[in-house]
Coordinates of C-alpha atoms in Angstrom, one line a residue:
X226 CA -9.8 3.7 -0.3
X227 CA -7.9 6.9 -0.9
X228 CA -6.3 9.1 1.7
X229 CA -3.0 7.7 3.0
X230 CA 0.0 9.3 1.4
X231 CA 2.5 6.5 2.1
X232 CA 2.5 2.7 2.1
X233 CA 0.0 0.8 4.2
X234 CA 1.4 -1.5 6.9
X235 CA -1.8 -3.3 8.1
X236 CA -5.5 -3.5 7.7
X237 CA -8.3 -5.1 9.7
X238 CA -12.1 -5.3 9.8
X239 CA -14.3 -4.3 12.7
X240 CA -16.1 -7.2 14.3
X241 CA -19.4 -6.4 12.5
X242 CA -17.5 -5.8 9.2
X243 CA -19.0 -2.3 8.8
X244 CA -15.7 -0.6 9.2
X245 CA -12.0 -1.2 8.3
X246 CA -8.9 0.3 9.9
X247 CA -5.6 0.9 8.0
X248 CA -2.2 1.8 9.5
X249 CA 0.3 3.6 7.4
X250 CA 3.9 4.9 7.1
X251 CA 2.4 8.4 6.8
X252 CA 2.0 8.4 10.7
X253 CA -1.7 8.0 10.6
X254 CA -4.4 5.4 11.0
X255 CA -7.7 5.7 9.2
X256 CA -11.1 4.3 9.9
X257 CA -13.2 3.5 6.8
X258 CA -16.8 2.8 6.0
X259 CA -16.9 -0.5 4.2
X260 CA -20.3 0.3 2.6
X261 CA -19.2 3.5 0.8
X262 CA -15.4 3.5 1.1
X263 CA -15.4 6.9 2.8
X264 CA -12.8 7.8 5.5
X265 CA -14.7 8.2 8.8
X266 CA -11.8 9.3 11.0
X267 CA -8.1 9.9 10.7
X268 CA -6.2 9.1 13.9
X269 CA -3.2 11.4 14.4
X270 CA -0.8 11.1 17.3
X271 CA 2.0 8.8 16.5
X272 CA 5.3 10.6 15.7
X273 CA 6.6 7.8 13.4
X274 CA 5.2 5.0 11.1
X275 CA 2.2 3.0 12.4
X276 CA 2.9 -0.7 12.1
X277 CA -0.5 -2.2 13.0
X278 CA -4.0 -1.3 13.9
X279 CA -6.9 -3.5 15.1
X280 CA -10.4 -3.2 16.5
X281 CA -11.4 -4.4 20.0
X282 CA -13.7 -7.4 20.1
X283 CA -16.7 -5.2 20.6
X284 CA -15.6 -2.7 17.9
X285 CA -15.6 0.3 20.3
X286 CA -11.8 0.7 20.4
X287 CA -8.8 0.7 18.1
X288 CA -5.3 -0.4 19.2
X289 CA -2.3 0.8 17.2
X290 CA 1.5 0.0 17.4
X291 CA 4.2 2.4 16.1
X292 CA 7.8 2.8 15.3
X293 CA 7.7 5.7 17.8
X294 CA 8.0 3.1 20.7
X295 CA 4.3 3.4 21.7
X296 CA 1.0 1.8 21.3
X297 CA -2.2 3.8 21.5
X298 CA -5.8 3.0 22.4
X299 CA -8.4 5.1 20.5
X300 CA -12.1 5.5 20.6
X301 CA -13.3 4.0 17.3
X302 CA -16.4 6.2 17.2
X303 CA -14.7 9.6 17.8
X304 CA -11.1 9.0 16.8
X305 CA -9.9 10.4 20.1
X306 CA -6.8 9.0 21.9
X307 CA -7.8 7.2 25.2
X308 CA -4.4 6.0 26.4
X309 CA -0.8 6.0 25.1
X310 CA 1.0 2.9 26.2
X311 CA 4.6 3.8 26.9
X312 CA 7.5 1.6 28.2
X313 CA 9.0 -0.1 25.1
X314 CA 12.5 1.1 24.2
X315 CA 12.3 0.3 20.5
X316 CA 9.7 0.0 17.7
X317 CA 6.4 -1.6 18.7
X318 CA 5.8 -4.2 16.0
X319 CA 2.3 -5.4 16.8
X320 CA -0.6 -4.9 19.3
X321 CA -3.6 -7.0 19.9
X322 CA -6.6 -7.2 22.2
X323 CA -7.6 -10.2 24.4
X324 CA -10.8 -11.9 23.3
X325 CA -12.7 -10.1 26.1
X326 CA -11.2 -6.8 25.3
X327 CA -9.9 -6.2 28.8
X328 CA -6.2 -6.6 28.0
X329 CA -3.8 -5.6 25.2
X330 CA -0.5 -7.3 24.2
X331 CA 2.3 -5.4 22.4
X332 CA 5.4 -6.8 20.9
X333 CA 8.6 -4.8 20.4
X334 CA 12.1 -4.8 18.9
X335 CA 13.4 -4.3 22.4
X336 CA 13.1 -8.1 23.0
X337 CA 9.9 -7.7 25.1
X338 CA 6.2 -8.1 24.9
X339 CA 4.0 -6.2 27.4
X340 CA 0.5 -6.9 28.8
X341 CA -1.6 -3.8 29.4
X342 CA -5.0 -3.2 31.2
X343 CA -7.1 -1.5 28.5
X344 CA -9.3 0.4 30.9
X345 CA -6.4 2.2 32.6
X346 CA -3.5 1.9 30.2
X347 CA -1.4 0.3 33.0
X348 CA 1.4 -2.2 32.2
X349 CA 0.7 -5.4 34.0
X350 CA 3.6 -7.6 32.8
X351 CA 6.7 -7.3 30.8
X352 CA 7.6 -10.5 29.1
X353 CA 11.4 -10.6 28.5
X354 CA 12.0 -13.0 25.6
X355 CA 15.0 -14.9 24.3
X356 CA 14.7 -13.5 20.8
X357 CA 16.5 -10.4 19.4
X358 CA 13.2 -8.8 18.3
X359 CA 9.6 -9.7 19.1
X360 CA 7.8 -9.5 15.8
X361 CA 4.4 -10.6 16.9
X362 CA 2.4 -11.7 19.9
X363 CA -1.1 -13.2 20.5
X364 CA -3.4 -14.1 23.3
X365 CA -4.9 -17.6 23.7
X366 CA -8.7 -17.6 23.2
X367 CA -9.3 -17.5 27.0
X368 CA -6.7 -14.8 27.5
X369 CA -4.7 -16.8 30.1
X370 CA -1.8 -17.4 27.8
X371 CA 0.3 -15.4 25.3
X372 CA 2.6 -16.5 22.6
X373 CA 5.5 -14.4 21.3
X374 CA 7.4 -14.9 18.0
X375 CA 11.0 -13.6 17.7
X376 CA 13.2 -12.8 14.7
X377 CA 15.3 -15.9 15.5
X378 CA 13.4 -19.2 15.3
X379 CA 12.1 -19.0 18.8
X380 CA 8.5 -18.7 20.1
X381 CA 7.6 -18.6 23.7
X382 CA 4.4 -19.5 25.6
X383 CA 3.7 -17.3 28.6
X384 CA 1.3 -17.3 31.6
X385 CA -0.3 -13.8 31.3
X386 CA -1.1 -13.3 35.0
X387 CA 2.2 -14.3 36.4
X388 CA 4.4 -13.3 33.4
X389 CA 6.2 -16.7 33.6
X390 CA 7.5 -18.4 30.5
X391 CA 6.0 -21.8 30.3
X392 CA 7.6 -23.1 27.2
X393 CA 10.3 -22.1 24.7
X394 CA 9.6 -23.5 21.2
X395 CA 12.8 -23.7 19.1
X396 CA 12.9 -24.0 15.3

């Protein structure tokens, strides 16, 4: 896989394993054919390094997180930007889809995680954590809960719909 000009920050397979997506410090995300190793699309639109990239559960979308304080939802077939998710005040460290693909969850160095509606790009909840930086976040398999992991040894469990912290896990 040739094409990025700076270091890679993440890589992921599409659900059918036919494509891979890579995120890079060169400000781009690339979609690759697994069969032939050819770059299918280069996603340009972030103004700083891209920290992570992942496919939606059905493989039709890509979600990226960037140091430019945004996340973006892209069409995986055309490489076009669908939504720019704005609201974080610092680097967005990670971004993931819920298992049904209806929601996205971003984590940021601004001490928050945010829940977004994929279809509209609307922010539904801002989860204000106790940690100094939220390094990652994930949905539960049924999408009703989220977990955040902070730079200090604190993880928190959240109710997605209400935005309420259910548990703080220390150490």
